[in-house]
XYZ file of N, CA and C in Angstrom:
432
model
N 2.739 11.940 24.607
C 1.339 12.134 25.253
C 0.296 11.755 24.201
N -0.630 10.881 24.641
C -1.631 10.263 23.792
C -2.688 11.341 23.593
N -3.271 11.367 22.392
C -4.435 12.191 22.082
C -5.692 11.407 22.506
N -6.539 12.034 23.235
C -7.770 11.414 23.680
C -8.914 12.059 23.006
N -9.792 11.387 22.365
C -10.948 11.936 21.605
C -12.028 12.295 22.734
N -12.833 13.224 22.462
C -13.904 13.622 23.425
C -14.838 12.393 23.707
N -15.197 12.276 24.957
C -16.057 11.141 25.351
C -17.325 11.143 24.578
N -17.948 12.319 24.356
C -19.133 12.349 23.544
C -19.016 11.894 22.138
N -17.758 11.793 21.616
C -17.598 11.349 20.259
C -17.665 9.816 20.238
N -18.710 9.215 20.001
C -18.870 7.745 20.034
C -18.775 7.090 18.681
N -18.646 7.932 17.636
C -18.572 7.443 16.291
C -17.207 7.309 15.800
N -17.074 7.389 14.572
C -15.665 7.270 13.884
C -14.745 8.373 14.370
N -13.439 8.086 14.390
C -12.441 9.095 14.776
C -11.995 9.912 13.564
N -12.610 9.620 12.362
C -12.154 10.285 11.268
C -13.276 10.627 10.331
N -13.274 11.712 9.627
C -14.297 12.128 8.641
C -13.683 11.969 7.282
N -12.769 10.991 7.080
C -12.135 10.777 5.867
C -13.130 10.643 4.688
N -12.832 11.180 3.509
C -13.756 11.104 2.334
C -13.411 9.780 1.629
N -14.459 9.260 0.973
C -14.307 8.110 0.090
C -13.277 8.342 -0.971
N -12.419 7.313 -1.101
C -11.338 7.410 -2.123
C -10.725 6.061 -2.321
N -10.485 5.637 -3.524
C -9.788 4.398 -3.861
C -8.323 4.506 -3.891
N -7.562 3.531 -3.311
C -6.144 3.431 -3.467
C -5.432 3.450 -2.184
N -4.106 3.173 -2.293
C -3.266 3.018 -1.117
C -3.110 4.453 -0.475
N -2.891 5.499 -1.233
C -2.623 6.872 -0.637
C -3.713 7.306 0.279
N -4.968 7.210 -0.122
C -6.000 7.683 0.790
C -6.112 6.884 2.102
N -5.851 5.570 2.076
C -5.795 4.741 3.256
C -4.704 5.104 4.093
N -3.520 5.274 3.530
C -2.337 5.728 4.381
C -2.615 7.044 4.960
N -3.210 7.960 4.322
C -3.581 9.351 4.879
C -4.626 9.200 5.958
N -5.594 8.290 5.769
C -6.598 8.107 6.804
C -5.876 7.581 8.027
N -5.168 6.637 7.885
C -4.444 5.990 9.076
C -3.541 7.017 9.770
N -2.755 7.769 9.013
C -1.952 8.887 9.618
C -2.741 9.880 10.324
N -3.966 10.088 10.014
C -4.809 11.157 10.524
C -5.317 10.689 12.042
N -5.344 9.453 12.317
C -5.849 8.985 13.506
C -5.077 9.332 14.798
N -5.772 9.476 15.975
C -5.076 9.597 17.187
C -4.487 8.318 17.633
N -3.599 8.342 18.536
C -3.158 7.063 19.180
C -4.106 6.634 20.307
N -4.330 5.417 20.585
C -3.686 4.292 20.084
C -4.288 3.637 18.757
N -5.442 4.345 18.331
C -6.126 3.858 17.145
C -5.204 3.806 15.902
N -4.284 4.829 15.767
C -3.294 4.752 14.617
C -2.420 3.638 14.573
N -1.780 3.369 15.763
C -0.879 2.116 15.904
C -1.679 0.871 15.490
N -2.819 0.700 16.014
C -3.659 -0.524 15.704
C -3.905 -0.619 14.251
N -4.439 0.511 13.595
C -4.697 0.456 12.216
C -3.448 0.349 11.411
N -2.338 0.858 11.686
C -1.093 0.614 11.073
C -0.718 -0.880 11.147
N -0.854 -1.463 12.221
C -0.443 -2.940 12.350
C -1.377 -3.763 11.557
N -2.683 -3.520 11.592
C -3.676 -4.231 10.722
C -3.295 -4.069 9.257
N -3.017 -2.892 8.867
C -2.541 -2.694 7.480
C -1.318 -3.427 7.118
N -0.268 -3.407 7.976
C 0.892 -4.116 7.803
C 0.633 -5.686 7.574
N -0.178 -6.184 8.521
C -0.578 -7.635 8.402
C -1.232 -7.902 7.081
N -2.081 -7.096 6.656
C -2.794 -7.280 5.349
C -1.839 -7.202 4.141
N -0.898 -6.269 4.236
C 0.092 -6.118 3.104
C 0.995 -7.343 3.145
N 1.489 -7.754 4.243
C 2.446 -8.909 4.190
C 1.766 -10.262 3.998
N 0.399 -10.333 4.108
C -0.316 -11.579 4.016
C -0.955 -11.812 2.635
N -1.495 -10.767 2.082
C -2.400 -10.900 0.922
C -1.761 -10.403 -0.376
N -1.675 -11.324 -1.288
C -1.218 -10.926 -2.678
C -2.409 -10.239 -3.433
N -2.118 -9.203 -4.125
C -3.082 -8.520 -4.868
C -4.015 -7.575 -4.099
N -3.588 -7.236 -2.840
C -4.352 -6.374 -1.923
C -4.645 -5.083 -2.539
N -5.898 -4.668 -2.436
C -6.366 -3.276 -2.825
C -6.991 -2.631 -1.634
N -6.845 -1.325 -1.501
C -7.321 -0.520 -0.417
C -8.316 0.566 -0.917
N -9.130 0.969 -0.041
C -10.070 2.076 -0.295
C -10.522 2.755 1.044
N -10.884 3.965 1.033
C -11.562 4.577 2.085
C -13.001 4.624 1.819
N -13.835 4.046 2.682
C -15.322 4.029 2.583
C -15.931 4.244 3.974
N -16.870 5.194 3.994
C -17.684 5.378 5.210
C -16.698 5.692 6.421
N -15.656 6.437 6.070
C -14.730 6.958 7.190
C -13.831 5.717 7.700
N -13.654 4.637 6.904
C -12.917 3.539 7.412
C -12.047 3.019 6.154
N -10.952 2.312 6.527
C -10.185 1.674 5.514
C -10.798 0.276 5.120
N -11.019 0.073 3.829
C -11.470 -1.205 3.289
C -10.394 -1.888 2.576
N -10.509 -3.214 2.634
C -9.436 -4.007 2.009
C -10.098 -5.090 1.124
N -9.532 -5.368 -0.027
C -10.061 -6.472 -0.907
C -9.076 -7.101 -1.726
N -9.386 -8.246 -2.153
C -8.587 -9.090 -3.095
C -9.634 -9.696 -3.980
N -9.459 -9.584 -5.260
C -10.455 -10.181 -6.154
C -11.579 -9.192 -6.523
N -12.835 -9.644 -6.478
C -13.926 -8.813 -7.006
C -14.659 -7.933 -5.930
N -14.322 -8.099 -4.691
C -15.060 -7.261 -3.700
C -14.270 -6.982 -2.535
N -14.809 -6.118 -1.638
C -14.190 -5.807 -0.323
C -14.376 -6.901 0.661
N -13.355 -7.294 1.439
C -13.410 -8.407 2.266
C -13.451 -7.974 3.687
N -12.742 -6.971 4.147
C -12.637 -6.577 5.520
C -12.418 -5.106 5.588
N -12.722 -4.523 6.769
C -12.476 -3.144 7.070
C -11.756 -2.919 8.390
N -11.155 -1.722 8.516
C -10.599 -1.362 9.760
C -10.800 0.142 10.016
N -11.533 0.455 11.127
C -11.994 1.750 11.296
C -11.800 2.150 12.768
N -11.351 3.464 12.975
C -11.113 3.950 14.279
C -12.306 4.551 14.851
N -12.599 4.301 16.066
C -13.765 4.957 16.778
C -13.145 5.570 18.018
N -13.967 6.313 18.798
C -13.440 7.120 19.921
C -12.682 6.254 20.930
N -13.114 5.045 21.208
C -12.441 4.320 22.338
C -11.908 2.968 21.859
N -11.899 2.673 20.506
C -11.431 1.415 20.000
C -11.176 1.554 18.535
N -10.618 0.440 17.990
C -10.550 0.255 16.480
C -11.260 -0.943 16.204
N -12.183 -0.956 15.189
C -12.881 -2.112 14.827
C -12.255 -2.734 13.603
N -12.044 -4.056 13.657
C -11.643 -4.852 12.472
C -12.849 -5.725 12.215
N -13.411 -5.456 11.014
C -14.629 -6.139 10.586
C -14.498 -6.968 9.330
N -14.968 -8.236 9.372
C -14.897 -9.104 8.266
C -16.244 -9.271 7.663
N -16.334 -8.798 6.372
C -17.612 -8.888 5.580
C -17.798 -10.398 5.297
N -18.980 -10.904 5.630
C -19.218 -12.353 5.535
C -18.466 -13.096 6.620
N -18.140 -12.445 7.711
C -17.369 -13.029 8.838
C -18.118 -14.261 9.533
N -19.375 -14.381 9.353
C -20.078 -15.552 9.901
C -19.560 -16.807 9.249
N -18.931 -16.761 8.052
C -18.462 -17.980 7.388
C -17.018 -18.338 7.753
N -16.420 -17.513 8.636
C -15.109 -17.821 9.044
C -15.027 -18.991 10.068
N -13.866 -19.776 10.007
C -13.561 -20.789 10.967
C -13.196 -20.101 12.249
N -13.951 -20.295 13.274
C -13.814 -19.509 14.487
C -14.338 -18.091 14.260
N -15.649 -17.949 14.230
C -16.369 -16.700 13.937
C -15.870 -15.647 14.920
N -15.456 -14.421 14.371
C -15.086 -13.288 15.345
C -16.202 -12.950 16.287
N -15.861 -12.402 17.458
C -16.866 -12.191 18.435
C -17.746 -11.069 18.322
N -17.450 -10.021 17.567
C -18.407 -8.828 17.570
C -19.295 -8.767 16.444
N -20.590 -8.548 16.677
C -21.601 -8.369 15.666
C -21.776 -6.860 15.558
N -21.319 -6.141 14.527
C -21.461 -4.714 14.421
C -22.767 -4.186 14.148
N -23.015 -2.973 14.537
C -24.318 -2.319 14.252
C -24.234 -1.749 12.782
N -25.263 -1.955 12.004
C -25.447 -1.364 10.751
C -24.377 -1.686 9.745
N -23.762 -2.879 9.780
C -22.686 -3.285 8.792
C -23.139 -4.582 8.087
N -24.384 -5.017 8.125
C -24.714 -6.184 7.588
C -24.900 -7.422 8.524
N -25.816 -8.272 8.276
C -26.045 -9.396 9.211
C -24.845 -10.400 9.204
N -24.216 -10.478 8.138
C -23.100 -11.452 8.108
C -21.828 -10.933 8.545
N -21.627 -9.737 8.740
C -20.304 -9.152 9.282
C -20.043 -9.525 10.695
N -18.830 -9.888 10.874
C -18.271 -10.145 12.304
C -16.970 -9.632 12.352
N -16.565 -9.276 13.618
C -15.144 -8.770 13.813
C -14.760 -8.652 15.219
N -13.952 -7.757 15.583
C -13.433 -7.513 16.885
C -13.149 -5.971 17.183
N -13.150 -5.684 18.454
C -12.929 -4.333 18.886
C -11.542 -4.331 19.534
N -10.656 -3.547 19.093
C -9.253 -3.590 19.600
C -9.024 -2.295 20.288
N -8.565 -2.394 21.508
C -8.309 -1.213 22.336
C -6.858 -0.786 22.397
N -6.016 -1.801 22.233
C -4.540 -1.575 22.323
C -3.872 -2.539 21.336
N -2.607 -2.297 21.055
C -1.854 -3.250 20.280
C -1.748 -4.623 20.891
N -1.814 -4.697 22.190
C -1.800 -5.952 22.906
C -3.068 -6.888 22.566
N -4.111 -6.181 22.046
C -5.319 -6.958 21.737
C -5.142 -7.684 20.336
N -4.089 -7.431 19.601
C -3.994 -7.946 18.309
C -3.469 -9.412 18.324
N -4.248 -10.310 18.012
C -3.794 -11.756 17.985
C -3.486 -11.960 16.545
N -2.102 -11.649 16.233
C -1.684 -11.713 14.756
C -1.956 -13.057 14.093
N -1.753 -14.177 14.742
C -1.956 -15.454 14.091
C -3.428 -15.646 13.728
N -4.343 -15.263 14.678
C -5.800 -15.319 14.398
C -6.205 -14.406 13.226
N -5.757 -13.206 13.296
C -6.207 -12.173 12.358
C -5.656 -12.576 10.915
N -4.429 -13.049 10.820
C -3.912 -13.514 9.562
C -4.684 -14.610 9.039
N -5.069 -15.535 9.875
C -5.845 -16.729 9.482
C -7.236 -16.282 8.908
N -7.847 -15.260 9.611
C -9.190 -14.767 9.105
C -8.976 -13.963 7.753
N -7.878 -13.215 7.687
C -7.680 -12.524 6.365
C -7.533 -13.440 5.271
N -6.719 -14.521 5.457
C -6.541 -15.577 4.373
C -7.890 -16.178 4.045
N -8.691 -16.579 5.077
C -9.987 -17.199 4.816
C -10.964 -16.374 4.024
N -11.050 -15.089 4.468
C -12.094 -14.166 4.033
C -11.773 -13.786 2.567
N -10.553 -13.705 2.156
C -10.182 -13.269 0.808
C -10.395 -14.317 -0.235
N -10.662 -15.550 0.135
C -11.038 -16.562 -0.896
C -12.506 -16.671 -1.106
N -13.257 -16.024 -0.235
C -14.754 -16.002 -0.378
C -15.183 -14.777 -1.134
N -16.424 -14.721 -1.798
C -16.815 -13.577 -2.454
C -16.876 -12.311 -1.515
N -16.381 -11.221 -2.047
C -16.491 -10.005 -1.197
C -17.792 -9.291 -1.477
N -17.827 -8.028 -1.032
C -19.061 -7.259 -1.245
C -18.766 -6.047 -1.993
N -19.721 -5.757 -2.997
C -19.463 -4.554 -3.773
C -18.442 -4.612 -4.817
N -18.762 -4.299 -6.012
C -17.818 -4.295 -7.116
C -16.923 -3.099 -7.064
N -15.573 -3.380 -7.006
C -14.601 -2.315 -6.951
C -14.495 -1.677 -8.345
N -14.152 -0.381 -8.396
C -13.952 0.334 -9.709
C -12.689 -0.254 -10.274
N -12.693 -0.372 -11.594
C -11.468 -0.830 -12.329
C -10.393 0.184 -12.128
N -9.150 -0.386 -12.061
C -7.976 0.503 -11.927
C -7.727 1.249 -13.169
N -7.323 2.471 -12.994
C -6.975 3.266 -14.154
C -5.549 3.101 -14.474
N -5.296 3.022 -15.764
C -3.897 2.842 -16.229
C -3.046 4.043 -16.061
């Protein structure tokens, strides 16, 4: 039986606290209701299998992904969908269709309602493109 979030909850599906690393992102994803959890798990798997040197973080109640000096894209669950947002997405070849509210003028992405909405070939292409461009925000240095 699927968990349904209250209709009045139009924001994020998680109140996850900011934290750097794989474990906080995996915990964030595990905390989500279905179908958002399944979508976020698949996006995370695509990122893991596609990007060398992938780093993860939870910021603003969403999973953020980066390679190199900054964050490149995010995946966040909302009451009725999961957003996949590419920072500097306006620079991508075939610009993603959704312009998010309050995520910067250059951010573009898509709203995914089910696993069937995931176009793996297109998403992987966007992930590869966006990680060779400058990201946003300096990530904290890894602790030894």
